[in-house]
Short mmCIF file of C-alpha atoms and ligand atoms in Angstrom, two decimals:
data_model
loop_
_atom_site.label_atom_id
_atom_site.label_comp_id
_atom_site.label_asym_id
_atom_site.label_seq_id
_atom_site.Cartn_x
_atom_site.Cartn_y
_atom_site.Cartn_z
CA UNK A 1 11.12 -3.01 26.58
CA UNK A 2 9.14 -1.16 23.92
CA UNK A 3 9.14 2.63 23.94
CA UNK A 4 5.97 3.29 22.00
CA UNK A 5 3.62 6.21 21.92
CA UNK A 6 0.41 4.63 20.72
CA UNK A 7 -2.07 6.85 22.55
CA UNK A 8 -0.59 10.04 21.15
CA UNK A 9 -0.68 8.67 17.59
CA UNK A 10 -4.28 7.57 18.06
CA UNK A 11 -5.27 11.07 19.22
CA UNK A 12 -3.55 12.65 16.20
CA UNK A 13 -5.39 10.34 13.80
CA UNK A 14 -8.75 10.87 15.47
CA UNK A 15 -8.76 14.43 14.13
CA UNK A 16 -9.41 13.04 10.64
CA UNK A 17 -12.73 11.60 9.45
CA UNK A 18 -12.34 7.90 8.67
CA UNK A 19 -14.77 5.59 6.93
CA UNK A 20 -14.65 2.04 8.32
CA UNK A 21 -14.05 -0.10 5.25
CA UNK A 22 -11.72 -2.88 6.37
CA UNK A 23 -11.26 -5.41 9.13
CA UNK A 24 -8.52 -4.34 11.51
CA UNK A 25 -6.13 -5.19 13.02
CA UNK A 26 -4.88 -7.42 10.23
CA UNK A 27 -3.17 -10.58 11.53
CA UNK A 28 0.49 -10.58 12.56
CA UNK A 29 1.72 -14.14 12.08
CA UNK A 30 5.00 -16.07 12.31
CA UNK A 31 6.34 -17.66 9.09
CA UNK A 32 7.86 -20.73 10.71
CA UNK A 33 8.17 -22.91 7.59
CA UNK A 34 9.85 -20.16 5.62
CA UNK A 35 12.24 -19.57 8.52
CA UNK A 36 13.08 -23.29 8.69
CA UNK A 37 13.59 -23.49 4.92
CA UNK A 38 15.90 -20.49 5.06
CA UNK A 39 17.85 -22.13 7.89
CA UNK A 40 17.90 -18.98 10.01
CA UNK A 41 17.40 -18.41 13.71
CA UNK A 42 15.98 -14.97 12.98
CA UNK A 43 12.24 -15.01 13.73
CA UNK A 44 10.28 -14.10 10.60
CA UNK A 45 6.80 -12.55 10.70
CA UNK A 46 4.19 -11.45 8.21
CA UNK A 47 1.69 -8.62 8.69
CA UNK A 48 -1.33 -9.64 6.63
CA UNK A 49 -2.51 -6.46 4.93
CA UNK A 50 -3.53 -8.73 2.08
CA UNK A 51 -6.42 -9.58 4.43
CA UNK A 52 -7.85 -6.09 4.94
CA UNK A 53 -11.34 -7.52 4.42
CA UNK A 54 -12.68 -5.42 1.53
CA UNK A 55 -12.93 -6.68 -2.05
CA UNK A 56 -9.76 -8.60 -2.89
CA UNK A 57 -7.93 -7.07 0.12
CA UNK A 58 -4.72 -5.07 0.11
CA UNK A 59 -3.03 -1.92 1.30
CA UNK A 60 -5.15 0.72 -0.41
CA UNK A 61 -8.11 -0.16 1.82
CA UNK A 62 -6.33 1.78 4.55
CA UNK A 63 -5.74 4.83 2.31
CA UNK A 64 -9.37 4.77 1.17
CA UNK A 65 -10.64 4.91 4.75
CA UNK A 66 -9.20 8.42 5.09
CA UNK A 67 -9.81 9.61 1.51
CA UNK A 68 -13.44 8.52 1.43
CA UNK A 69 -13.85 9.72 5.01
CA UNK A 70 -13.10 13.20 3.72
CA UNK A 71 -15.21 12.70 0.57
CA UNK A 72 -18.29 11.68 2.54
CA UNK A 73 -17.81 14.47 5.08
CA UNK A 74 -17.76 17.07 2.30
CA UNK A 75 -20.91 15.60 0.70
CA UNK A 76 -19.40 13.86 -2.34
CA UNK A 77 -21.67 11.39 -4.10
CA UNK A 78 -19.43 10.04 -6.86
CA UNK A 79 -15.81 8.91 -6.60
CA UNK A 80 -13.27 8.87 -9.43
CA UNK A 81 -10.31 6.49 -9.36
CA UNK A 82 -7.85 5.81 -12.15
CA UNK A 83 -4.94 3.58 -13.09
CA UNK A 84 -3.85 0.77 -15.39
CA UNK A 85 -6.48 -1.90 -16.01
CA UNK A 86 -5.01 -4.27 -13.38
CA UNK A 87 -4.80 -1.48 -10.79
CA UNK A 88 -5.39 -2.79 -7.28
CA UNK A 89 -6.48 0.67 -6.16
CA UNK A 90 -9.25 0.87 -8.77
CA UNK A 91 -10.80 -2.43 -7.71
CA UNK A 92 -10.59 -1.50 -4.04
CA UNK A 93 -12.10 1.92 -4.78
CA UNK A 94 -15.16 0.37 -6.46
CA UNK A 95 -15.46 -2.15 -3.63
CA UNK A 96 -15.32 0.70 -1.09
CA UNK A 97 -17.95 2.67 -3.02
CA UNK A 98 -20.28 -0.33 -3.17
CA UNK A 99 -19.99 -0.74 0.60
CA UNK A 100 -20.54 3.00 1.17
CA UNK A 101 -23.37 3.52 -1.32
CA UNK A 102 -21.36 5.91 -3.48
CA UNK A 103 -21.18 5.95 -7.28
CA UNK A 104 -17.78 5.21 -8.75
CA UNK A 105 -16.14 5.97 -12.09
CA UNK A 106 -12.95 4.11 -13.02
CA UNK A 107 -10.66 5.52 -15.71
CA UNK A 108 -8.04 3.17 -17.18
CA UNK A 109 -5.12 4.30 -19.33
CA UNK A 110 -5.19 1.13 -21.40
CA UNK A 111 -6.65 0.21 -24.75
CA UNK A 112 -10.33 -0.73 -25.08
CA UNK A 113 -12.09 -3.08 -22.70
CA UNK A 114 -11.11 -6.69 -23.49
CA UNK A 115 -13.77 -9.31 -24.18
CA UNK A 116 -12.20 -11.87 -21.85
CA UNK A 117 -11.38 -10.28 -18.52
CA UNK A 118 -9.02 -11.62 -15.90
CA UNK A 119 -7.86 -10.51 -12.47
CA UNK A 120 -8.93 -7.06 -11.37
CA UNK A 121 -10.70 -6.37 -14.67
CA UNK A 122 -13.04 -9.26 -13.99
CA UNK A 123 -13.65 -8.07 -10.41
CA UNK A 124 -14.43 -4.57 -11.69
CA UNK A 125 -17.07 -6.07 -13.98
CA UNK A 126 -18.59 -8.08 -11.13
CA UNK A 127 -18.64 -4.93 -8.98
CA UNK A 128 -20.55 -3.12 -11.73
CA UNK A 129 -18.08 -0.28 -12.11
CA UNK A 130 -18.59 2.58 -14.59
CA UNK A 131 -15.44 1.81 -16.62
CA UNK A 132 -13.79 4.20 -19.06
CA UNK A 133 -10.76 3.22 -21.15
CA UNK A 134 -8.85 6.24 -22.46
CA UNK A 135 -6.09 4.47 -24.40
CA UNK A 136 -2.41 4.09 -23.64
CA UNK A 137 -1.79 7.66 -22.39
CA UNK A 138 0.64 8.67 -19.62
CA UNK A 139 -0.49 8.72 -15.99
CA UNK A 140 -0.39 12.53 -16.09
CA UNK A 141 -2.63 12.68 -19.16
CA UNK A 142 -4.99 10.19 -17.56
CA UNK A 143 -5.26 12.31 -14.40
CA UNK A 144 -6.04 15.39 -16.53
CA UNK A 145 -8.85 13.48 -18.27
CA UNK A 146 -10.23 12.40 -14.90
CA UNK A 147 -10.42 16.04 -13.78
CA UNK A 148 -12.31 16.86 -17.00
CA UNK A 149 -14.83 14.04 -16.47
CA UNK A 150 -15.27 15.11 -12.87
CA UNK A 151 -15.95 18.69 -13.96
CA UNK A 152 -18.58 17.45 -16.43
CA UNK A 153 -20.41 15.68 -13.61
CA UNK A 154 -20.09 18.72 -11.37
CA UNK A 155 -21.69 20.84 -14.10
CA UNK A 156 -24.63 18.40 -13.96
CA UNK A 157 -25.07 19.03 -10.24
CA UNK A 158 -23.15 16.00 -8.88
CA UNK A 159 -20.47 16.20 -6.17
CA UNK A 160 -17.41 14.29 -7.40
CA UNK A 161 -14.31 13.43 -5.37
CA UNK A 162 -11.16 12.52 -7.28
CA UNK A 163 -8.70 10.01 -5.82
CA UNK A 164 -5.31 11.20 -7.05
CA UNK A 165 -1.94 9.52 -7.51
CA UNK A 166 -3.26 6.01 -6.84
CA UNK A 167 -4.46 7.13 -3.37
CA UNK A 168 -0.84 7.88 -2.45
CA UNK A 169 -1.35 11.34 -0.98
CA UNK A 170 -0.56 12.72 2.46
CA UNK A 171 -4.17 12.13 3.56
CA UNK A 172 -4.22 8.60 2.10
CA UNK A 173 -0.90 7.85 3.78
CA UNK A 174 -2.54 8.36 7.19
CA UNK A 175 -3.81 4.82 6.62
CA UNK A 176 -0.23 3.64 7.07
CA UNK A 177 0.45 5.90 10.03
CA UNK A 178 -2.48 3.97 11.47
CA UNK A 179 -0.97 0.66 10.33
CA UNK A 180 2.36 1.41 12.02
CA UNK A 181 0.51 2.23 15.23
CA UNK A 182 -1.51 -0.98 14.91
CA UNK A 183 1.65 -3.03 14.44
CA UNK A 184 3.25 -1.46 17.51
CA UNK A 185 0.21 -2.37 19.55
CA UNK A 186 0.31 -5.96 18.29
CA UNK A 187 4.01 -6.18 19.16
CA UNK A 188 3.19 -5.02 22.67
CA UNK A 189 0.34 -7.50 23.02
CA UNK A 190 2.45 -10.39 21.68
CA UNK A 191 5.53 -9.28 23.63
CA UNK A 192 7.43 -9.20 20.36
CA UNK A 193 10.54 -7.03 20.09
CA UNK A 194 10.35 -6.45 16.34
CA UNK A 195 13.53 -4.94 14.90
CA UNK A 196 12.85 -4.71 11.15
CA UNK A 197 9.80 -4.06 8.99
CA UNK A 198 10.00 -4.51 5.20
CA UNK A 199 7.57 -2.60 2.98
CA UNK A 200 7.30 -1.98 -0.77
CA UNK A 201 7.95 1.44 -2.29
CA UNK A 202 5.83 2.23 -5.36
CA UNK A 203 4.38 5.75 -5.46
CA UNK A 204 5.75 6.04 -1.93
CA UNK A 205 2.55 6.79 0.00
CA UNK A 206 2.56 3.52 1.88
CA UNK A 207 6.22 3.78 2.80
CA UNK A 208 5.94 7.42 3.87
CA UNK A 209 2.90 6.73 6.04
CA UNK A 210 4.66 3.78 7.67
CA UNK A 211 7.86 5.76 8.32
CA UNK A 212 5.88 8.69 9.74
CA UNK A 213 3.84 6.31 11.89
CA UNK A 214 6.98 4.55 13.12
CA UNK A 215 8.50 7.90 14.10
CA UNK A 216 5.35 9.26 15.73
CA UNK A 217 4.73 6.05 17.66
CA UNK A 218 8.43 5.74 18.57
CA UNK A 219 8.29 2.23 17.18
CA UNK A 220 11.13 -0.16 18.02
CA UNK A 221 11.51 -1.32 14.40
CA UNK A 222 13.48 0.10 11.47
CA UNK A 223 11.54 0.51 8.21
CA UNK A 224 13.19 -1.03 5.13
CA UNK A 225 11.68 0.23 1.88
CA UNK A 226 12.18 -2.08 -1.11
CA UNK A 227 11.77 0.13 -4.14
CA UNK A 228 9.85 -1.60 -6.95
CA UNK A 229 9.34 1.45 -9.13
CA UNK A 230 11.73 4.40 -8.86
CA UNK A 231 15.49 4.56 -8.48
CA UNK A 232 16.66 5.04 -4.91
CA UNK A 233 17.42 8.78 -5.14
CA UNK A 234 14.09 9.54 -6.79
CA UNK A 235 12.16 7.54 -4.18
CA UNK A 236 14.08 9.33 -1.42
CA UNK A 237 12.95 12.68 -2.84
CA UNK A 238 9.36 11.46 -3.06
CA UNK A 239 9.42 10.17 0.51
CA UNK A 240 10.90 13.40 1.85
CA UNK A 241 8.13 15.38 0.15
CA UNK A 242 5.43 13.07 1.51
CA UNK A 243 6.90 13.18 5.01
CA UNK A 244 6.86 17.00 4.93
CA UNK A 245 3.26 16.97 3.71
CA UNK A 246 2.12 14.51 6.38
CA UNK A 247 3.89 16.62 9.01
CA UNK A 248 2.04 19.69 7.75
CA UNK A 249 -1.31 17.88 7.60
CA UNK A 250 -1.04 16.51 11.13
CA UNK A 251 0.92 19.36 12.72
CA UNK A 252 3.38 16.72 14.06
CA UNK A 253 7.13 16.09 13.62
CA UNK A 254 7.59 19.19 11.48
CA UNK A 255 11.29 19.50 12.26
CA UNK A 256 11.97 15.79 12.70
CA UNK A 257 14.89 14.09 10.93
CA UNK A 258 13.42 10.84 9.60
CA UNK A 259 16.68 9.55 8.13
CA UNK A 260 17.41 7.19 11.04
CA UNK A 261 13.94 5.62 10.82
CA UNK A 262 14.25 4.08 7.35
CA UNK A 263 16.53 2.75 4.61
CA UNK A 264 15.72 2.38 0.90
CA UNK A 265 16.97 -0.73 -0.91
CA UNK A 266 17.22 -0.69 -4.69
CA UNK A 267 18.76 -4.13 -5.39
CA UNK A 268 15.45 -5.98 -5.84
CA UNK A 269 13.75 -3.64 -8.29
CA UNK A 270 14.94 -5.33 -11.50
CA UNK A 271 14.11 -3.12 -14.46
CA UNK A 272 11.36 -1.32 -12.61
CA UNK A 273 7.63 -1.27 -12.13
CA UNK A 274 5.85 -4.33 -13.47
CA UNK A 275 9.06 -5.96 -14.72
CA UNK A 276 9.46 -9.24 -12.91
CA UNK A 277 12.78 -10.84 -11.97
CA UNK A 278 13.53 -14.60 -11.87
CA UNK A 279 13.97 -14.33 -8.08
CA UNK A 280 10.59 -12.71 -7.56
CA UNK A 281 8.83 -15.35 -9.67
CA UNK A 282 10.56 -18.12 -7.68
CA UNK A 283 9.52 -16.33 -4.47
CA UNK A 284 5.87 -16.67 -5.44
CA UNK A 285 6.24 -20.47 -5.60
CA UNK A 286 8.32 -20.62 -2.41
CA UNK A 287 5.85 -18.69 -0.26
CA UNK A 288 2.83 -20.52 -1.66
CA UNK A 289 4.46 -23.91 -1.06
CA UNK A 290 5.84 -23.15 2.41
CA UNK A 291 3.12 -21.01 4.01
CA UNK A 292 0.05 -21.29 1.72
CA UNK A 293 0.14 -17.54 1.06
CA UNK A 294 0.21 -15.84 -2.34
CA UNK A 295 2.30 -12.86 -3.42
CA UNK A 296 2.39 -11.25 -6.88
CA UNK A 297 5.05 -9.96 -9.23
CA UNK A 298 4.79 -6.16 -9.14
CA UNK A 299 5.06 -5.23 -5.45
CA UNK A 300 4.90 -8.06 -3.00
CA UNK A 301 7.24 -10.84 -4.14
CA UNK A 302 10.11 -8.37 -4.71
CA UNK A 303 9.66 -7.03 -1.18
CA UNK A 304 9.54 -10.46 0.40
CA UNK A 305 12.53 -11.64 -1.61
CA UNK A 306 14.42 -8.54 -0.48
CA UNK A 307 13.78 -9.28 3.19
CA UNK A 308 14.77 -12.94 2.89
CA UNK A 309 17.87 -12.12 0.88
CA UNK A 310 19.07 -9.69 3.54
CA UNK A 311 18.36 -12.21 6.30
CA UNK A 312 20.23 -14.89 4.31
CA UNK A 313 23.25 -12.57 3.91
CA UNK A 314 23.33 -11.78 7.62
CA UNK A 315 22.47 -8.10 7.06
CA UNK A 316 19.58 -8.20 9.50
CA UNK A 317 19.80 -8.88 13.22
CA UNK A 318 16.74 -9.47 15.38
CA UNK A 319 13.22 -10.35 14.28
CA UNK A 320 11.96 -9.22 10.88
CA UNK A 321 8.45 -8.68 9.57
CA UNK A 322 7.25 -8.57 6.00
CA UNK A 323 4.27 -6.29 5.29
CA UNK A 324 2.13 -8.16 2.76
CA UNK A 325 0.23 -5.48 0.84
CA UNK A 326 -2.04 -7.74 -1.23
CA UNK A 327 -2.50 -7.64 -4.98
CA UNK A 328 -3.80 -11.23 -5.04
CA UNK A 329 -6.28 -10.56 -7.84
CA UNK A 330 -3.63 -9.04 -10.15
CA UNK A 331 -1.69 -12.32 -9.87
CA UNK A 332 -4.14 -13.97 -12.28
CA UNK A 333 -3.03 -11.66 -15.10
CA UNK A 334 0.70 -12.22 -14.48
CA UNK A 335 1.22 -15.83 -15.59
C1 LIG B 401 -0.31 -4.54 -3.75
C2 LIG B 401 0.37 -3.23 -3.63
N1 LIG B 401 1.42 -3.13 -2.81
C3 LIG B 401 2.11 -1.97 -2.67
C4 LIG B 401 1.74 -0.82 -3.36
C5 LIG B 401 2.59 0.39 -3.19
O1 LIG B 401 1.95 1.46 -2.62
P1 LIG B 401 2.51 2.95 -2.87
O2 LIG B 401 2.15 3.27 -4.29
O3 LIG B 401 1.79 3.78 -1.89
O4 LIG B 401 3.98 2.92 -2.69
C6 LIG B 401 0.64 -0.88 -4.23
C7 LIG B 401 0.26 0.29 -5.03
O5 LIG B 401 -0.61 0.27 -5.84
C8 LIG B 401 -0.06 -2.11 -4.38
O6 LIG B 401 -1.11 -2.22 -5.21
#
């Protein structure tokens, strides 16, 4: 029934050093109550990457396994990560460094450290991160400052490794090639003929890794990318670049046409990154009250709402799975 190529994908991934940071496979579970409430016969599933088992959990754990795998292999002793002060990646990066006995510097492009911290800021304090606030500069300016700080440490004899673009790089995306392979294996084990997988599209690393993994594994499911940040055309460009880079990095699928593997949906983005919509806020209540699972406003509730809306409108045939990418701790700063 399922034409999957798991062994080949595993062999490709084994070429890359990987630090074991999370608990895998993450659960693949039915969402029976949500399905009943929606009044659909389409089986609905959830892949629990909110339960990756490190810090507050979430998708970037998978990216960090490959990025820090490389960092440790090349002898790095201090890791730089950067983002807004509620960045999920930053908190996961410090958590990963604590587990791996590495120093970690976090650079936030936000105004000065607040006295009362909530969400990821509080977790960063508990994790004892070296926190630097550089003011409300652009992401590009922040990344330039990070390179300068890293150079300063290098001049002092340290060996820094800089996590770039929120860990959404071709190497980081291997974490989601791995996730796609993992999901295929679970489908085989559970005899589940999964037809649709819904994932969020932010910087695009997660989506690109998943699409590449689905293609390499010859997965039976189509990947639906719900963009929460960029307009459709822009995200398409980003994904095409990532897919080329992953192909180059792995030496696989270099002439492959990925266009039949995925579709980008723009309808659920609202006004863009971090701007919630009434539907996504309602979705947070609905999932919590039907399944006891939390989603947040930036990435995960928009993606889930997108899947359910398409199921409701009859645009999806066959079983559908929502990839829950975490962000639980950021939720506390959003209400
Ligand atoms: C919870 C959560 N989901 C999804 C994403 C999207 O990942 P990407 O930026 O690789 O598209 C992020 C990115 O930070 C995230 O924190």
